[in-house]
mmCIF file of C-alpha atoms in Angstrom:
data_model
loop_
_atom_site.group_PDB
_atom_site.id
_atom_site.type_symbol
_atom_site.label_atom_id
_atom_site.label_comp_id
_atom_site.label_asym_id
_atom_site.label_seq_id
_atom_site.Cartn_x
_atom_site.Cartn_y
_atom_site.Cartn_z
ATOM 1 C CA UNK A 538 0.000 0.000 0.000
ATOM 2 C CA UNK A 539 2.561 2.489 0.810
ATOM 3 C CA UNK A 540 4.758 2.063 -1.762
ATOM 4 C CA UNK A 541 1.394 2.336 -3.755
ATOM 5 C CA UNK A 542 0.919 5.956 -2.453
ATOM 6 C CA UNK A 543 4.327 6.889 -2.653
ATOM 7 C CA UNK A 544 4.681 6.314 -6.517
ATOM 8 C CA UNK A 545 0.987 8.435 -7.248
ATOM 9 C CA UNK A 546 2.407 11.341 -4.111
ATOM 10 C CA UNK A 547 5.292 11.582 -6.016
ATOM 11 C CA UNK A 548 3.788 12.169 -9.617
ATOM 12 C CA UNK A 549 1.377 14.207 -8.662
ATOM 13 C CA UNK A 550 3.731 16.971 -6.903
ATOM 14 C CA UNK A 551 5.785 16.263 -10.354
ATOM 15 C CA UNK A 552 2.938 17.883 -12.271
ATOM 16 C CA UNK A 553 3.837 21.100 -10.430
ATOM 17 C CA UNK A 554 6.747 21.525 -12.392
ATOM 18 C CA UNK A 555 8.223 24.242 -14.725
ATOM 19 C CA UNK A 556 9.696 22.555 -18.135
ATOM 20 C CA UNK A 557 13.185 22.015 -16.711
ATOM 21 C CA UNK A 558 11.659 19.444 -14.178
ATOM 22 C CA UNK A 559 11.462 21.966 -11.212
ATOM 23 C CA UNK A 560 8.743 22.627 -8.742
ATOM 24 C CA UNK A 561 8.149 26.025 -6.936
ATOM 25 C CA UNK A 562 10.840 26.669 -4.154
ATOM 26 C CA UNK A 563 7.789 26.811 -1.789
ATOM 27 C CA UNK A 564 6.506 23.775 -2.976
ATOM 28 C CA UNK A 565 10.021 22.037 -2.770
ATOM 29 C CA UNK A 566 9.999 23.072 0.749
ATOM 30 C CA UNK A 567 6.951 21.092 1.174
ATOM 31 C CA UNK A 568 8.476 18.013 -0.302
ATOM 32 C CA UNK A 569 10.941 17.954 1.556
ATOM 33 C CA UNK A 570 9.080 18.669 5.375
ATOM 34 C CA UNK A 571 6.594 16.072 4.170
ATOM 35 C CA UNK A 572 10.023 13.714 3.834
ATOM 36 C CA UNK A 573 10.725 14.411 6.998
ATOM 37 C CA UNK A 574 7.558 14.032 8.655
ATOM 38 C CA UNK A 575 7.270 10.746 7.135
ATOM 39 C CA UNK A 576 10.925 9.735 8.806
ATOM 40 C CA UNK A 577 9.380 11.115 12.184
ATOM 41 C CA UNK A 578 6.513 8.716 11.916
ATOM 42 C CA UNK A 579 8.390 5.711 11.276
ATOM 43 C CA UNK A 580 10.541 6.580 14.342
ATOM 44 C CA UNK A 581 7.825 7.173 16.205
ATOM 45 C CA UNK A 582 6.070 3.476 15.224
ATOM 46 C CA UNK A 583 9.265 2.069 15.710
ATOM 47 C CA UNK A 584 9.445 3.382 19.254
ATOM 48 C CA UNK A 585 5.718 2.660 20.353
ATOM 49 C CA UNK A 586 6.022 -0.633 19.367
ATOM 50 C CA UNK A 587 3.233 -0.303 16.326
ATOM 51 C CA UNK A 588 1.789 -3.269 14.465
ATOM 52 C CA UNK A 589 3.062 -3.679 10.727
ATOM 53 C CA UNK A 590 -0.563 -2.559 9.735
ATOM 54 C CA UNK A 591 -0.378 0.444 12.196
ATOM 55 C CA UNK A 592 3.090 1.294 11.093
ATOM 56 C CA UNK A 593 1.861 1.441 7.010
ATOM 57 C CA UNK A 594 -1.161 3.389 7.835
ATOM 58 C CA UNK A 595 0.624 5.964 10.200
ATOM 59 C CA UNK A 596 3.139 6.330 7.225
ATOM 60 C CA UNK A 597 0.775 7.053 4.743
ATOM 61 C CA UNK A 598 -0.890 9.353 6.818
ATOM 62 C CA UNK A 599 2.641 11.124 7.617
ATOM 63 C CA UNK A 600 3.148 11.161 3.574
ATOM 64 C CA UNK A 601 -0.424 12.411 2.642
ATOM 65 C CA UNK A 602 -1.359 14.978 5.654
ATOM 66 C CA UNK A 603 0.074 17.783 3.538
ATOM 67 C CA UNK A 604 -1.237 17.086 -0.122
ATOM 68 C CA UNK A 605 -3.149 19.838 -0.418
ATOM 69 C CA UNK A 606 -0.218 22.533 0.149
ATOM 70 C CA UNK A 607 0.741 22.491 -3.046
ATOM 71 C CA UNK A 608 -2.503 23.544 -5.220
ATOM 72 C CA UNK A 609 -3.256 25.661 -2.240
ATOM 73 C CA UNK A 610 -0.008 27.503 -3.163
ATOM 74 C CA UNK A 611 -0.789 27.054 -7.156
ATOM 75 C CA UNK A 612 -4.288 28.660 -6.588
ATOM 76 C CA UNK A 613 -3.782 31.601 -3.887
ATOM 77 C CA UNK A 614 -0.258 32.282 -3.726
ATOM 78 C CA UNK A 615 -0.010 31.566 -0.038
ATOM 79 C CA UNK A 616 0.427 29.204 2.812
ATOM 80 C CA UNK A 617 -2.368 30.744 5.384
ATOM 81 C CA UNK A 618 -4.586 28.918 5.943
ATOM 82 C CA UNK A 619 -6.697 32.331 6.676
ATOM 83 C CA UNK A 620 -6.253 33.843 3.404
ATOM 84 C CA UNK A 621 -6.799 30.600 1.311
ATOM 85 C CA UNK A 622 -8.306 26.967 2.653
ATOM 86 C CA UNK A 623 -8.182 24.881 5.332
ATOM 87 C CA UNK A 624 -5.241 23.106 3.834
ATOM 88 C CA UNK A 625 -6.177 19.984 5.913
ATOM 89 C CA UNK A 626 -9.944 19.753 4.485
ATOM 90 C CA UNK A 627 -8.086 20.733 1.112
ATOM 91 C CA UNK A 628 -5.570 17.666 1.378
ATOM 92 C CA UNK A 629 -8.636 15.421 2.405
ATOM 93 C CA UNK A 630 -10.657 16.284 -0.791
ATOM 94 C CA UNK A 631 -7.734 15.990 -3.124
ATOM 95 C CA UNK A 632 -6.839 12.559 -1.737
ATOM 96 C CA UNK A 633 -10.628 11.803 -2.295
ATOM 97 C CA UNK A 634 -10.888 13.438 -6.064
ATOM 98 C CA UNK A 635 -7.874 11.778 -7.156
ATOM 99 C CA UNK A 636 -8.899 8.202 -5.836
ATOM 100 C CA UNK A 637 -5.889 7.133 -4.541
ATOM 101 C CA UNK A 638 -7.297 4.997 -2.408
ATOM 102 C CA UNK A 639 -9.245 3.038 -4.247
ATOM 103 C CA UNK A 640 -6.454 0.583 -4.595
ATOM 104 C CA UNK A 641 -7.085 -0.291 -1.013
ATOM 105 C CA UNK A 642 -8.794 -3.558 0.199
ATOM 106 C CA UNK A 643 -8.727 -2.078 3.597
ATOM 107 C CA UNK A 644 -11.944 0.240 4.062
ATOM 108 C CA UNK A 645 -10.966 0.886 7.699
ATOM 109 C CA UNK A 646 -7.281 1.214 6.765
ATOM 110 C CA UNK A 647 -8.576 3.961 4.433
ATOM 111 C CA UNK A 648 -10.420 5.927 6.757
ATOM 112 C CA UNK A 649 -8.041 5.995 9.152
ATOM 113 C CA UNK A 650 -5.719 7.280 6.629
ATOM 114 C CA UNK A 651 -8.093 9.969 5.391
ATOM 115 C CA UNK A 652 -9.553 10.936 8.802
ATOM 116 C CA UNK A 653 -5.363 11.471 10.734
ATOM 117 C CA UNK A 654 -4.723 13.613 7.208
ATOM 118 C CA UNK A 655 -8.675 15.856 8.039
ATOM 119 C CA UNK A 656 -7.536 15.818 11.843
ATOM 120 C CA UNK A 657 -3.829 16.867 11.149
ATOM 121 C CA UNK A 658 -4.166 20.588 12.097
ATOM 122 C CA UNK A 659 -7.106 20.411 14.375
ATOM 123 C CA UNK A 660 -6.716 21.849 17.781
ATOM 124 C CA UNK A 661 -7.952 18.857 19.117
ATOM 125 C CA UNK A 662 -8.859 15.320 17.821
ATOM 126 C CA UNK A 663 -12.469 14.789 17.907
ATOM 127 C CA UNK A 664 -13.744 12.378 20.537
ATOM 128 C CA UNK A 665 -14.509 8.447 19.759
ATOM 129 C CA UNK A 666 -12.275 7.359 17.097
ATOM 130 C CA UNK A 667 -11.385 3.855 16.524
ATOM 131 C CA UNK A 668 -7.851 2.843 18.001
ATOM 132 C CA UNK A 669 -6.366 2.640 14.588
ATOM 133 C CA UNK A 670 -7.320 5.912 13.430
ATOM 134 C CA UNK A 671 -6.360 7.419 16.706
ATOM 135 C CA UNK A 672 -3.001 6.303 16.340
ATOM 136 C CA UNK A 673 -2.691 7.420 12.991
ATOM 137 C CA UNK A 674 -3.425 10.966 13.481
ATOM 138 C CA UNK A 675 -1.434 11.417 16.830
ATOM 139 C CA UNK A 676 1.537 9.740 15.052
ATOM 140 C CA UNK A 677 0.716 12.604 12.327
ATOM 141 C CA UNK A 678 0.672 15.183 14.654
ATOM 142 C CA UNK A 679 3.731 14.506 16.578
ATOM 143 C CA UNK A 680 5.904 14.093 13.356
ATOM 144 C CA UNK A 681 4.745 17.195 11.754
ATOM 145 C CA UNK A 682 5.326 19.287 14.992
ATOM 146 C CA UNK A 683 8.711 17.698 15.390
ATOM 147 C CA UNK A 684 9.440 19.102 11.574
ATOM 148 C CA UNK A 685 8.063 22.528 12.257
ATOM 149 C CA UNK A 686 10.738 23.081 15.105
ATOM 150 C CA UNK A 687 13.547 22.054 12.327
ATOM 151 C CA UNK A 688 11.790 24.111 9.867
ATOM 152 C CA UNK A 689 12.208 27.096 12.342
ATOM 153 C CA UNK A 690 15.407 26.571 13.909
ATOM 154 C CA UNK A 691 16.459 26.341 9.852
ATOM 155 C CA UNK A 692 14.889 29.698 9.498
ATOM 156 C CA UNK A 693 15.853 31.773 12.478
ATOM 157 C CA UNK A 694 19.511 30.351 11.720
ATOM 158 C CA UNK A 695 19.506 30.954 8.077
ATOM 159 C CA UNK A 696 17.394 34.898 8.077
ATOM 160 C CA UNK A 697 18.495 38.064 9.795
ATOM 161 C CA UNK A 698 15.186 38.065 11.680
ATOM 162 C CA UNK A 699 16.066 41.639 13.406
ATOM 163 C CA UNK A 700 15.970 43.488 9.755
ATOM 164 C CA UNK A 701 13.830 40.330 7.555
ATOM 165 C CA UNK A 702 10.742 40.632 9.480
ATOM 166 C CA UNK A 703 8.756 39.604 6.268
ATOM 167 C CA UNK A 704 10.337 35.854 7.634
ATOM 168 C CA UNK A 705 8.200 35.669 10.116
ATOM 169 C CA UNK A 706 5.181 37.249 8.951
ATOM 170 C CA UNK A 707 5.947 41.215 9.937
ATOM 171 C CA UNK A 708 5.744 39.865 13.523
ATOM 172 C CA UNK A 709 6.909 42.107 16.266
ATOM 173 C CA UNK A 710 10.377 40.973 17.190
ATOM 174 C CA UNK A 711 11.162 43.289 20.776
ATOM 175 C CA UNK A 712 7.737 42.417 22.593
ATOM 176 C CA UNK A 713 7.571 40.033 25.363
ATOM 177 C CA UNK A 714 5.073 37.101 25.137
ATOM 178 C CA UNK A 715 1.783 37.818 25.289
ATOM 179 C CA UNK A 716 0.660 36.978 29.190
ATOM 180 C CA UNK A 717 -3.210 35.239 27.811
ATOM 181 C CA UNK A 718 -0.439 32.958 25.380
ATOM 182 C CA UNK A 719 1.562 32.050 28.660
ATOM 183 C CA UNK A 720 -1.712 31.193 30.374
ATOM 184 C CA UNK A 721 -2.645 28.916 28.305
ATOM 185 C CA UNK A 722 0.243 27.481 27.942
ATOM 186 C CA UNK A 723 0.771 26.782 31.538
ATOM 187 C CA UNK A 724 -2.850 24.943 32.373
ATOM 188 C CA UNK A 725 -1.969 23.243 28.884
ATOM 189 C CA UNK A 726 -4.715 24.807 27.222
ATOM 190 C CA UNK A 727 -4.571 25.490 23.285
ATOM 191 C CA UNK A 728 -3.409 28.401 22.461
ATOM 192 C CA UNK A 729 -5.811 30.120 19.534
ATOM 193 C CA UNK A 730 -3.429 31.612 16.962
ATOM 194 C CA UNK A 731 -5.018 34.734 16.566
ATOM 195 C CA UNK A 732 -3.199 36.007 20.042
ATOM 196 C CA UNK A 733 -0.312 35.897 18.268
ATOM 197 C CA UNK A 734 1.599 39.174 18.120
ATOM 198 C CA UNK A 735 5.035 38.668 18.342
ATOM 199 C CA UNK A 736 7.521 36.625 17.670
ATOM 200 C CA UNK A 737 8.268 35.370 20.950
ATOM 201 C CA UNK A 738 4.601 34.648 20.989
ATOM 202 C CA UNK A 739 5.071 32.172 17.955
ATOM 203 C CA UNK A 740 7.857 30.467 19.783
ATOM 204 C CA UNK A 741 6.474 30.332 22.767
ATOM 205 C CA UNK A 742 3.441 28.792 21.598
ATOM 206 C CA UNK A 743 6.281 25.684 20.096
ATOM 207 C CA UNK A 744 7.601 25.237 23.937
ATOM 208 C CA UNK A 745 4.178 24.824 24.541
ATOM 209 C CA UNK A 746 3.373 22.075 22.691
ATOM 210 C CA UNK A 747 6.368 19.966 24.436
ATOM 211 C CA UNK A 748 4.675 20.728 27.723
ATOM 212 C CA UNK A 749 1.080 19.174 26.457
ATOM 213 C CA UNK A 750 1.485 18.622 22.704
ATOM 214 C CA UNK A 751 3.103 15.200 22.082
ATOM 215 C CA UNK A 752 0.924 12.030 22.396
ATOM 216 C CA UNK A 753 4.017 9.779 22.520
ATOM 217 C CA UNK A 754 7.117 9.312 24.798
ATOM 218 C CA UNK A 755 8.959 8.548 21.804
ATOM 219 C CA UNK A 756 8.552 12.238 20.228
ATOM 220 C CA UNK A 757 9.047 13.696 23.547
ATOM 221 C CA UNK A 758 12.634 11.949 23.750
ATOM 222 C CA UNK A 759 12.937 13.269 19.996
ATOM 223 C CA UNK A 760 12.534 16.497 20.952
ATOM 224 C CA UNK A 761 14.952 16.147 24.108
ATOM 225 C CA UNK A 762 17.459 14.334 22.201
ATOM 226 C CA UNK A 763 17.549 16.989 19.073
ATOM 227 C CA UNK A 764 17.985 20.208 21.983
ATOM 228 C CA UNK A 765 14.808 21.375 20.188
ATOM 229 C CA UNK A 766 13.883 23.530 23.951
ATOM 230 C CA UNK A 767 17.615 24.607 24.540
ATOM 231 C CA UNK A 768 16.983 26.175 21.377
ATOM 232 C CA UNK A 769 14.098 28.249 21.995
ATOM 233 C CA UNK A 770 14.909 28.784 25.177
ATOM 234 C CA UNK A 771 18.264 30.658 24.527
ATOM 235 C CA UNK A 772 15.945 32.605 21.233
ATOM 236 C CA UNK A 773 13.403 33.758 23.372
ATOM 237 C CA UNK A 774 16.046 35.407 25.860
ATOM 238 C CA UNK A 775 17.314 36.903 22.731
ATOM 239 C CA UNK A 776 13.597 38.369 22.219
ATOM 240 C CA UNK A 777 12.735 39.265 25.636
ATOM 241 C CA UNK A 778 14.070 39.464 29.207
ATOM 242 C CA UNK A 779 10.738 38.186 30.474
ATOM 243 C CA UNK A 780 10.318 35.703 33.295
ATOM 244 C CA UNK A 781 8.267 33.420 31.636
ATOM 245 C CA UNK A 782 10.489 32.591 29.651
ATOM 246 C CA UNK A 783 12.227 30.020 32.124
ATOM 247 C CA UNK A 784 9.198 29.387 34.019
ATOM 248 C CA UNK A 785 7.754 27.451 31.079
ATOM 249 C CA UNK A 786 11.098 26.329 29.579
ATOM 250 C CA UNK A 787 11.449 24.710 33.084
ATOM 251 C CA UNK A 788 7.740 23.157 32.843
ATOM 252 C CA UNK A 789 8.915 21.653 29.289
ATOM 253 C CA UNK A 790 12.026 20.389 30.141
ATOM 254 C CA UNK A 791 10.358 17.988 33.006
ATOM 255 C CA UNK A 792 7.553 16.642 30.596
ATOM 256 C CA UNK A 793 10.800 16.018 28.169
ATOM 257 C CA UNK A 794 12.038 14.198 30.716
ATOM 258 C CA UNK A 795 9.195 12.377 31.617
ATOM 259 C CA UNK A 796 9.342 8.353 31.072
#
């Protein structure tokens, strides 16, 4: 099955590109996080001990969730969500239009599949899935966070942030984090996106999702192991001088650390 998927995936971002065989840099940067996410997953199954049938199905979902990213880029010039689709629902539909699964025996395999790449970017997964499906879109959601931080890190590395605000979205780059974002994040609560106003905000809101954001031990140690809080906890002190800082990089670092 997944070798199935990977061979229509790949032709269909193919048919993004110019005559000289190249897609959009944007879209190449999707490519490549949805390779990644995909290696998260299978670390991830590996770790939690998944089923060979769990293990294909989480995959699939890992290579799939973002599908819709590029015609969403193709047809609105943009990545937000806000100003375009619900690149999730978008992803969902595609998958559906195209019938790539119709090559599937499994009808529950297939819903799983669909339903982890619909649930991907939820705030929450809805209540009373089947145990398959469950796993599928947590092991989604844990791989794809663990890509954004490299994404990020890449970014804030690679761009002069203090000039090149347009990196981060014309964010403000002195302001403290916003105390309603460091509310939520300590009593774990999500965090809507719209109270995002600065850039330590946007971080902040990352640190966050170590404290209550990972379903698995085995992206938790991930995120230990590749100093992804060390990171932006020594970034955010180059933002702001504020206490919080350490009082939820502290709060992180013991859920990290949890067994």
């Amino acid at each position: 099955m997944l070798q199935v998927l990977e061979k229509k995936y790949a032709e269909y971002v193919a048919g993004f590109a110019d005559h000289s065989g190249r897609i959009p840099e944007m879209m190449e940067l999707k490519r490549v996080h949805t390779r990644y996410v995909v290696d998260n997953a299978s670390l991830i199954a590996h770790g939690e001990g998944f089923d060979d049938k769990e293990r294909e199905a989480s995959l699939a979902s890992a290579l799939l969730h973002d599908t819709g990213r590029y015609e969403q880029l193709r047809r609105f010039n943009t990545f937000k969500d806000s100003e375009s689709v619900d690149h999730a629902v978008y992803s969902y539909d595609i998958i559906r239009k195209l019938k790539w699964m119709d090559a599937l025996t499994d009808k529950k395999t297939e819903e799983a599949i669909l339903k982890a790449v619909l649930y991907h970017n939820r705030r929450e997964i809805p209540d009373g899935l089947d145990s398959l499906t469950l796993k599928c879109a947590q092991t989604v959601r844990d791989a794809d966070k663990l890509d954004i931080f490299r994404v990020a890190e890449e970014r804030i590395t690679k761009t002069d942030w203090r000039k090149n605000t347009t990196a981060f979205w014309n964010l403000k780059i002195d302001a403290p984090p916003d105390r309603e974002v460091v509310e939520c994040i300590l009593s774990s609560k999500p965090v809507d996106y719209q109270m995002i106003k600065s850039l330590s905000d946007f971080i902040m809101i990352q640190v966050g999702w170590m404290i209550s954001g990972f379903y698995y031990s085995t992206s938790r140690r991930l995120c230990s192991e590749r100093g992804h809080l060390a990171f932006r906890r020594k970034f955010l002190h180059e933002l702001s001088a504020s206490r919080a800082i350490d009082e939820i990089c502290d709060k992180a670092e013991k859920v990290l650390n949890m067994p």
